[in-house]
Tab-separated table of C-alpha atoms and ligand atoms in Angstrom:
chain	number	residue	atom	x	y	z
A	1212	UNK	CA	0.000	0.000	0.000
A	1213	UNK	CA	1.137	3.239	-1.462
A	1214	UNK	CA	1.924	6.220	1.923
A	1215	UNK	CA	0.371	9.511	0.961
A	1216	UNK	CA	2.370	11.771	2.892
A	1217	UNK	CA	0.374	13.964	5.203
A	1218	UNK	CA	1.752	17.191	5.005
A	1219	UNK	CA	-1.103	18.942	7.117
A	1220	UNK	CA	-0.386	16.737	9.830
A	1221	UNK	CA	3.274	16.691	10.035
A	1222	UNK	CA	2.882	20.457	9.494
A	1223	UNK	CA	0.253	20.925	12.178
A	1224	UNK	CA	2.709	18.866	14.750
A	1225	UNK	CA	5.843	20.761	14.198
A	1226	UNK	CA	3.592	23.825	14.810
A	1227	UNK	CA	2.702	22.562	18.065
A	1228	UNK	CA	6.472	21.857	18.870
A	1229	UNK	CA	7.303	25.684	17.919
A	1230	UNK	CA	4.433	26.927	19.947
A	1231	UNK	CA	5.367	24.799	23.160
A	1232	UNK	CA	9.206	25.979	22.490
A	1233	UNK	CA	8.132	29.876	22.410
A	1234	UNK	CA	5.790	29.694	25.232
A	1235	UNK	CA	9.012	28.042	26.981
A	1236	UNK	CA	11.564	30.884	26.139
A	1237	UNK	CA	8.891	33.470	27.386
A	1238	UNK	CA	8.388	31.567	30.688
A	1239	UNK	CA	12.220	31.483	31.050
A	1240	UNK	CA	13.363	34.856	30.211
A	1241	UNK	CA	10.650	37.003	29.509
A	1242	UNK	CA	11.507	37.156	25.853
A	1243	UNK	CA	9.128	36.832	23.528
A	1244	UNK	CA	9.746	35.433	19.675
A	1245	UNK	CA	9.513	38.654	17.098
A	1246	UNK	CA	8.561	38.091	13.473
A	1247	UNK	CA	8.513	41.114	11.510
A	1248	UNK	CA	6.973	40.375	7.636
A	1249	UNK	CA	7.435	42.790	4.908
A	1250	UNK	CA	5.376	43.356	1.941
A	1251	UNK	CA	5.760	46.230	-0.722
A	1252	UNK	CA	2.949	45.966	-3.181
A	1253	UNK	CA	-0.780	45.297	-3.815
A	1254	UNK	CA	-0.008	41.693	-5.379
A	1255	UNK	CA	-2.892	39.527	-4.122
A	1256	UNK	CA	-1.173	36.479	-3.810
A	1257	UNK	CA	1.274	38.098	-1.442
A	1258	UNK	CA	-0.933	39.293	0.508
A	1259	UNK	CA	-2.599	35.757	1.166
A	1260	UNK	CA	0.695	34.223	1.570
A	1261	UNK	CA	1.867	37.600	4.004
A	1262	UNK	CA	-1.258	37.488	5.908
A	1263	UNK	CA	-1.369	33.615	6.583
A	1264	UNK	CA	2.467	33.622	7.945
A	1265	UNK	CA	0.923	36.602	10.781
A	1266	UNK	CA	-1.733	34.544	11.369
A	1267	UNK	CA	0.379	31.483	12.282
A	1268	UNK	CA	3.390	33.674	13.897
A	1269	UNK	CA	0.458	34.788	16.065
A	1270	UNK	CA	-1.125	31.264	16.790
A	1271	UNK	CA	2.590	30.399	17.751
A	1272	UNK	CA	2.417	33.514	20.523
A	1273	UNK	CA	4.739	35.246	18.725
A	1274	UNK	CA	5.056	38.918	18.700
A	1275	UNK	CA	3.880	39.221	14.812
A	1276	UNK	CA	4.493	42.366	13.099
A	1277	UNK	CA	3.677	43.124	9.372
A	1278	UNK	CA	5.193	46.513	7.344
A	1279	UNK	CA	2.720	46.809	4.276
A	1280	UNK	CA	5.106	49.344	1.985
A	1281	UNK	CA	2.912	50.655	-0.838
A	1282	UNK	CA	4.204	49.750	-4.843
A	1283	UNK	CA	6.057	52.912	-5.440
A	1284	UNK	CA	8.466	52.408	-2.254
A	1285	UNK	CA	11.783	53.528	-3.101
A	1286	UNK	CA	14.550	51.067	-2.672
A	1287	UNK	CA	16.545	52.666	0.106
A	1288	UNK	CA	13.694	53.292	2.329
A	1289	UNK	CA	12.960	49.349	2.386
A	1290	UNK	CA	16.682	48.929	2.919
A	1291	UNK	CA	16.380	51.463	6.092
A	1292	UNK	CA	13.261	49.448	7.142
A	1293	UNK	CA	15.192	46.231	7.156
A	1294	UNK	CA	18.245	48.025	8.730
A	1295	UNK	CA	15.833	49.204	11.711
A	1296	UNK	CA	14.813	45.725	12.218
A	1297	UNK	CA	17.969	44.278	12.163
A	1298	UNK	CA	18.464	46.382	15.110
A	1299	UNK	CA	15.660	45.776	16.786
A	1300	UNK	CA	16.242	43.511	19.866
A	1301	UNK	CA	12.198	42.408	19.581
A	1302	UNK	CA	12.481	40.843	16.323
A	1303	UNK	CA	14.377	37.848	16.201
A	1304	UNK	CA	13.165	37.232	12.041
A	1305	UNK	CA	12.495	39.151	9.227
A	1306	UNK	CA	10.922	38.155	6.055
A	1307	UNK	CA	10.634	40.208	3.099
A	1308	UNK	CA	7.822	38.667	0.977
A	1309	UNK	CA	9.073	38.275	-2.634
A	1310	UNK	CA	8.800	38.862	-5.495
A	1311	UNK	CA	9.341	42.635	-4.485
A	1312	UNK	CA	7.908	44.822	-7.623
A	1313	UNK	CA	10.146	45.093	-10.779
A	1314	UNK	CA	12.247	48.383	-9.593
A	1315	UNK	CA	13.548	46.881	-6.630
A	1316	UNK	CA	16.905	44.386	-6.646
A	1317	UNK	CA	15.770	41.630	-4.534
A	1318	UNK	CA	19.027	39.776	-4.268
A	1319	UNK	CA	20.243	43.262	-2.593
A	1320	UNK	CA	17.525	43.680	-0.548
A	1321	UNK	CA	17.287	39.647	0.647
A	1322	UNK	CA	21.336	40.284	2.005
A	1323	UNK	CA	20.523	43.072	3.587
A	1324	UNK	CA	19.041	41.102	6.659
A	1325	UNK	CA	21.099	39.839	8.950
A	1326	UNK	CA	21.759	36.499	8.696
A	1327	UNK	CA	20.746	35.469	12.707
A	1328	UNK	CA	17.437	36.515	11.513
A	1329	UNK	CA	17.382	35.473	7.928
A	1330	UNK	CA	14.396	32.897	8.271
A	1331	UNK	CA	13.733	32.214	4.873
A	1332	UNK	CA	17.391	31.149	4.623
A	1333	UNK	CA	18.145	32.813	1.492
A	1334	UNK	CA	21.156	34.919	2.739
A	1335	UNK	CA	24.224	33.681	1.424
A	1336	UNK	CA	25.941	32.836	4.746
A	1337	UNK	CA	23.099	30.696	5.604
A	1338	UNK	CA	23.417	29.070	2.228
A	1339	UNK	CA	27.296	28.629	3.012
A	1340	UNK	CA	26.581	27.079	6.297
A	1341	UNK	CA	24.222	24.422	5.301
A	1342	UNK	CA	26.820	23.756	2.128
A	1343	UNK	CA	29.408	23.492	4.870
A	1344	UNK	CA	27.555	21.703	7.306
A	1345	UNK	CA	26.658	24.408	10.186
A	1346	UNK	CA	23.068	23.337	11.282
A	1347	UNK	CA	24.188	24.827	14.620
A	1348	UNK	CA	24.116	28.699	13.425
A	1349	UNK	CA	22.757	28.363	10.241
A	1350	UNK	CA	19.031	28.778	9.073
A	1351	UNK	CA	17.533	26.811	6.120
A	1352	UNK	CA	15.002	28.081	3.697
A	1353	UNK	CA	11.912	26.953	4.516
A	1354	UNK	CA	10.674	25.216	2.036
A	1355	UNK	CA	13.537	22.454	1.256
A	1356	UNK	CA	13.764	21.976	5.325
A	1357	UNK	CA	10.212	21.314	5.626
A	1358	UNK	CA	10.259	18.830	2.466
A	1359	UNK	CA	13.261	16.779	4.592
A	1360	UNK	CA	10.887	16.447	7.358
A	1361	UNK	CA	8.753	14.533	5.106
A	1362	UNK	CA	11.614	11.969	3.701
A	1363	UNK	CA	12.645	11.351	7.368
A	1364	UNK	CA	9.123	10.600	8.212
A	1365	UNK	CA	9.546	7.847	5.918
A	1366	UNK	CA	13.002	6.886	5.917
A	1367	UNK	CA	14.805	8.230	9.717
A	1368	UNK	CA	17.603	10.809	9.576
A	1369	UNK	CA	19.853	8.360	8.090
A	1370	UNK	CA	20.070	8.200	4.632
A	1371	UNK	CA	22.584	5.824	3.934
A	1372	UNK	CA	22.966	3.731	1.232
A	1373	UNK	CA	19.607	5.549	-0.671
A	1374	UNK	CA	19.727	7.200	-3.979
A	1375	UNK	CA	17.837	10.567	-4.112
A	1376	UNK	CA	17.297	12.565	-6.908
A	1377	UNK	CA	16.291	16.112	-7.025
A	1378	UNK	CA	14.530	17.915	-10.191
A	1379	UNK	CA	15.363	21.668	-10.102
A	1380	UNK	CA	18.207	23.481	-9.280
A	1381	UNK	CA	17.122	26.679	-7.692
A	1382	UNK	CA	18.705	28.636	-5.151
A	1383	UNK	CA	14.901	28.635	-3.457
A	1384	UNK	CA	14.791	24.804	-3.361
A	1385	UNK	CA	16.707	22.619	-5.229
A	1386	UNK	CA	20.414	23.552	-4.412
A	1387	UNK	CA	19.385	23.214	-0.739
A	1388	UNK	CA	17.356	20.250	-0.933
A	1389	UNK	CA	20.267	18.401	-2.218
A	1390	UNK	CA	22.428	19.746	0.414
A	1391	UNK	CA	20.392	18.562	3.066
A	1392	UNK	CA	20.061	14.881	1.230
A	1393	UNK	CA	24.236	15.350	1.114
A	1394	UNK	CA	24.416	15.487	4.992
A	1395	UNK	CA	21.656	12.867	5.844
A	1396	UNK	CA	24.365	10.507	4.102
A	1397	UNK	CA	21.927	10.036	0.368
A	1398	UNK	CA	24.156	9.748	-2.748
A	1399	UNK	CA	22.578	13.273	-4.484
A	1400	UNK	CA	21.679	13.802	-8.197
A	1401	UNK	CA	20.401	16.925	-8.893
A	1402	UNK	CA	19.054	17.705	-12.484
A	1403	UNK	CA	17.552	20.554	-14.603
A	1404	UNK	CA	16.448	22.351	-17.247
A	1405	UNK	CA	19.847	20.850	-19.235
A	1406	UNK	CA	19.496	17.415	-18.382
A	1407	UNK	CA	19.721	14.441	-20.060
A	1408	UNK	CA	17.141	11.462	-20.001
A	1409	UNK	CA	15.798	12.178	-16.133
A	1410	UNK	CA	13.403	9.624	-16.232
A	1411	UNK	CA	16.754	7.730	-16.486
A	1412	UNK	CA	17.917	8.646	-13.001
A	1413	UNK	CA	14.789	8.442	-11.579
A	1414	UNK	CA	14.582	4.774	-12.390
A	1415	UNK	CA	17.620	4.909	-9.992
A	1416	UNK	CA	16.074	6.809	-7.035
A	1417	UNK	CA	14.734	5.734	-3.763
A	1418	UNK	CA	14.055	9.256	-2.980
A	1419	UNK	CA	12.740	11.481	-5.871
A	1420	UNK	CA	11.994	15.133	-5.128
A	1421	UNK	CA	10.581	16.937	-7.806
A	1422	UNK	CA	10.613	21.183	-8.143
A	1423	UNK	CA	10.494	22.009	-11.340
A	1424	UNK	CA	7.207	24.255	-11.765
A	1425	UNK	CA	5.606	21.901	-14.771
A	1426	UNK	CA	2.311	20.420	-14.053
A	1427	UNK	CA	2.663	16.746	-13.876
A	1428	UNK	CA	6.071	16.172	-15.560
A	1429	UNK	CA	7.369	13.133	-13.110
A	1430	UNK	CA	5.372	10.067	-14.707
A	1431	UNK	CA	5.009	6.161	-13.294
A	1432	UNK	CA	7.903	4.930	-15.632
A	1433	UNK	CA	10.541	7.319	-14.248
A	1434	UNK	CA	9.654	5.672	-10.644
A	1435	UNK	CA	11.322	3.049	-9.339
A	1436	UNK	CA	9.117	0.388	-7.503
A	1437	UNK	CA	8.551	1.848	-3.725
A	1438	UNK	CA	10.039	5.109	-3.994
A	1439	UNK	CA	10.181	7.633	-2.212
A	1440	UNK	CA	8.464	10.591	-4.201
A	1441	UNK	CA	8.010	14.231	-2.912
A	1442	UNK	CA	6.152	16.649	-5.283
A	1443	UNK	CA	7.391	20.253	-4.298
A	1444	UNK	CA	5.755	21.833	-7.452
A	1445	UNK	CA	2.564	24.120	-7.138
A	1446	UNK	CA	0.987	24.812	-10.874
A	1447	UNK	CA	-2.289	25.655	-11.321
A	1448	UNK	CA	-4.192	23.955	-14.481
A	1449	UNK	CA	-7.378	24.248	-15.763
A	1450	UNK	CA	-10.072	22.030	-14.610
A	1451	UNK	CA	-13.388	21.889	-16.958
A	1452	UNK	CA	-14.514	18.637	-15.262
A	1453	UNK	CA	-14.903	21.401	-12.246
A	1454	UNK	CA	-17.240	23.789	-14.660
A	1455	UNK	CA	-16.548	26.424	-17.088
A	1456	UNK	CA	-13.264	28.395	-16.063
A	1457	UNK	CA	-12.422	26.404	-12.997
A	1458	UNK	CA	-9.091	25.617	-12.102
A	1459	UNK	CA	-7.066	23.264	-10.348
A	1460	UNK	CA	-3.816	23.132	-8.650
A	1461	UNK	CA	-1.118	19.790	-9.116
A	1462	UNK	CA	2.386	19.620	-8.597
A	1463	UNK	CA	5.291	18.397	-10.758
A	1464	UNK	CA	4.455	14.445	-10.322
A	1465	UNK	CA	1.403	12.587	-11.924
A	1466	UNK	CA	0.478	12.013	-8.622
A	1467	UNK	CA	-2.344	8.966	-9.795
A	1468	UNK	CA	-0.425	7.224	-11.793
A	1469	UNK	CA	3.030	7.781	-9.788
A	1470	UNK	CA	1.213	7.089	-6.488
A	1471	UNK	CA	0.810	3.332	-8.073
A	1472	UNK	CA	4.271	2.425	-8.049
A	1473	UNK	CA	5.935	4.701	-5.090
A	1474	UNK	CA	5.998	3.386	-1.802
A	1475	UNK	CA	5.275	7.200	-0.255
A	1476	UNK	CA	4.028	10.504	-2.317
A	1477	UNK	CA	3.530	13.387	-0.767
A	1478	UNK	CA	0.009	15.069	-2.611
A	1479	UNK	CA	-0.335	18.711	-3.949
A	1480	UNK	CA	-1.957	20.641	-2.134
A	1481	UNK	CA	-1.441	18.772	1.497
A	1482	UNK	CA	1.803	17.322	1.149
A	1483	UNK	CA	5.447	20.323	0.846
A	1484	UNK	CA	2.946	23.200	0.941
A	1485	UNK	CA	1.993	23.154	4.358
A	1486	UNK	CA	5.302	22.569	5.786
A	1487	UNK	CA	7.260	25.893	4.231
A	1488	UNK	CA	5.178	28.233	6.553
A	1489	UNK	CA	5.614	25.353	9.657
A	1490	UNK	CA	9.546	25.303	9.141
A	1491	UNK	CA	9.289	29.196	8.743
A	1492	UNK	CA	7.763	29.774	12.277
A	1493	UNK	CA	10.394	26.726	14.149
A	1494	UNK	CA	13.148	28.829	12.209
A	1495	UNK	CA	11.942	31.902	13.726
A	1496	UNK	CA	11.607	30.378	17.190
A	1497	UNK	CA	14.991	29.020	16.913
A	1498	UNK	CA	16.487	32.398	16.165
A	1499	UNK	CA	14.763	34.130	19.492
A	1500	UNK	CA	16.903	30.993	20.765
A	1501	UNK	CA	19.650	31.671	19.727
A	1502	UNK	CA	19.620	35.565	20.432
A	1503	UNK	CA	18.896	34.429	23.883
A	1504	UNK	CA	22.275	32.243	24.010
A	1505	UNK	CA	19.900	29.360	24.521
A	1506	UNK	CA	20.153	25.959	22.916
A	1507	UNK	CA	17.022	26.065	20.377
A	1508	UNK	CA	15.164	23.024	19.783
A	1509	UNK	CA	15.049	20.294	17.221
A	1510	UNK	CA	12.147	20.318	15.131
B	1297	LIG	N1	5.817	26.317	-0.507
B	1297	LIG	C1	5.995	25.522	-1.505
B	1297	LIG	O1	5.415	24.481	-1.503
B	1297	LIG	C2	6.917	25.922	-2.608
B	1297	LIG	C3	8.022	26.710	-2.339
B	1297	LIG	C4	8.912	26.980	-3.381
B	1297	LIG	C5	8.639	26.522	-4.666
B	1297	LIG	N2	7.512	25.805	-4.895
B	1297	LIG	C6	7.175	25.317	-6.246
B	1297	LIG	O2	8.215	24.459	-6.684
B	1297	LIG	C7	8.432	24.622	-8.080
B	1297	LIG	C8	9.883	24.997	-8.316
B	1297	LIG	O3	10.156	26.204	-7.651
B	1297	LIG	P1	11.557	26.952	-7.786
B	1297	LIG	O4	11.452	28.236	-7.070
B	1297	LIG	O5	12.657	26.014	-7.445
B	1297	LIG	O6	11.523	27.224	-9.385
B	1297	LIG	P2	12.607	27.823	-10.386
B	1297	LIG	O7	13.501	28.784	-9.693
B	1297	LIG	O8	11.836	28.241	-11.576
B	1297	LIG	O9	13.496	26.539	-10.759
B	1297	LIG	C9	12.986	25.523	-11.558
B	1297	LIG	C10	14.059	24.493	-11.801
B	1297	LIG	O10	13.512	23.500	-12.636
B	1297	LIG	C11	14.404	23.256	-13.717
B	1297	LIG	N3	13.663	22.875	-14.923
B	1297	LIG	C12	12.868	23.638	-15.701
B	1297	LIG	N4	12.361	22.922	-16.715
B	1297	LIG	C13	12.863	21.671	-16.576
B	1297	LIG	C14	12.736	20.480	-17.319
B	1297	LIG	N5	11.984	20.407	-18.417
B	1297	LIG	N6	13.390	19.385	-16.890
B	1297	LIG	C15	14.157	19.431	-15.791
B	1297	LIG	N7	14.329	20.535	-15.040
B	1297	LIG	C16	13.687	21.638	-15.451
B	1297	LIG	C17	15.161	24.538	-13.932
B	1297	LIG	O11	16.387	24.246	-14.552
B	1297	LIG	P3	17.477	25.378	-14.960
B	1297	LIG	O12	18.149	25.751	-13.674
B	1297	LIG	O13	18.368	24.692	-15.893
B	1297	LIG	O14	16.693	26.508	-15.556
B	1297	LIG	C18	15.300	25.045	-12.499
B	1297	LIG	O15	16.458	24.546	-11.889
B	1297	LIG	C19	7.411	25.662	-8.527
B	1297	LIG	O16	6.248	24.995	-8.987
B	1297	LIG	C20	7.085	26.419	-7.257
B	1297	LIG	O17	5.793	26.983	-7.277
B	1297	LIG	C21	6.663	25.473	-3.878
């Protein structure tokens, strides 16, 4: 019997872990856990996403504090925002909600937070530290950490002896993912848009993580019996069975006809999606932590 990974629950239980860990720090030493989220822009989508991660910071009893910057903003007064919050003893992470409109450099803006309180993990010491093996300073984006939690649902923390392969090199997702395969002892492909024969290597994988942002790409016959298969993709397709201009969303794996031959598949929506805003609000708690000189939890 095929696994369909529960991403709601695993998400909903590391939630619980963060919230008992923040109400513990407070108890302790008075401090409370600061998330400050930026937004610049009337983007919808954003906003969801923006408002959701307050709502959860504050569900968590975190001190949740959200900057709404309107579309004209110039660049240097977002850079002074983030430089007042990297100063600000109350706020222990900052996110700045991308994509930031066209005028702005996000790269620039992204290193201008300090890396303690980087809790996307996008900052390029944080992506040196997990390359170099520093999960004791370091913060990893959200998304690829919370993805990890799902293989060692399946598989434990050791990873030895499996083959995983990642689709997608981003900086986002799949450069980290395959990091954090690397140090759980996996032997790590990691292919892309310049690939040759993927299905190929997925024949070859115990663990196959897919982020590639095409609906339904990963098919049954690049699975090999029992795998492992976690679909990181969100792509939203049209749906007539649904009615006239309905939609749908799926991720990067034809999750029906994949789900037949893997031994675990995490689903889209309910499987990665979940976890990125779960692993945002544990890295946040482990950077109040951290700025405490405390020993921050496992989650
Ligand atoms: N919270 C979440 O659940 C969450 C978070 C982040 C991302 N996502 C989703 O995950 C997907 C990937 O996100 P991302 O930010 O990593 O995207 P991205 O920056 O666009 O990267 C996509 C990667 O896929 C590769 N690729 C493109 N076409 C390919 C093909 N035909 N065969 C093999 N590889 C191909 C690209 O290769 P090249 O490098 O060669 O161009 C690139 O490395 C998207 O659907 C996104 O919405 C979900």
């Amino acid at each position: 019997m095929t696994t369909v990974i529960d991403g709601k629950q695993a998400a909903a239980s590391v939630v619980e872990g963060v919230k008992a860990a923040a109400s513990d720090l407070q108890q302790h030493t008075g401090i409370q856990t600061g998330l400050a989220v930026v937004i610049v822009g009337n983007d919808p989508a954003s906003h969801t996403y923006v408002s959701n991660k307050a709502k959860m910071a504050k569900h968590c009893g975190f001190n949740s504090q959200q900057f709404t910057l309107p579309e004209d903003t110039a660049e240097p007064d977002l850079l002074a925002l983030v430089a007042t919050l990297n100063t600000d003893p109350s706020i222990h992470g900052i996110l700045v909600q991308l994509p930031l409109p066209k005028h702005f450099d996000s790269e620039k803006v992204v290193q201008s937070i300090l890396p303690e309180k980087d809790v996307d993990g996008l900052n390029v010491v944080n992506a040196g530290k997990l390359a170099t093996g520093d999960s004791e300073t370091g913060l990893v984006s959200c998304t690829p950490a919370g993805a990890m939690l799902l293989v060692r649902a399946i598989h434990g923390a050791d990873l030895s002896g499996l083959n995983a392969l990642v689709i997608g090199r981003s900086n986002l997702f799949g450069k980290p993912m395959g990091q954090l395969l690397l140090a759980a002892n996996a032997t790590v492909t990691i292919a892309h848009s310049r690939s040759k024969d993927i299905a190929a290597h997925g024949r070859t994988a115990d663990i196959l993580v897919a982020a590639v942002g095409r609906p339904q790409m990963v098919k049954a016959d690049w699975v090999k019996p029992g795998a492992t298969i976690i679909d990181v993709g969100i792509n939203r397709i049209e749906a007539p069975e649904r009615g006239e201009g309905k939609t749908r969303l799926v991720g990067d794996v034809a999750f029906d006809e994949c789900a037949k031959v893997a031994g675990a598949i995490s689903p889209v929506p309910g499987g990665v999606g979940p976890m990125t805003i779960a692993m945002l609000m544990a890295n946040t708690v482990t950077a109040a932590y951290r700025a405490a000189g405390k020993i921050a939890p496992k989650f």
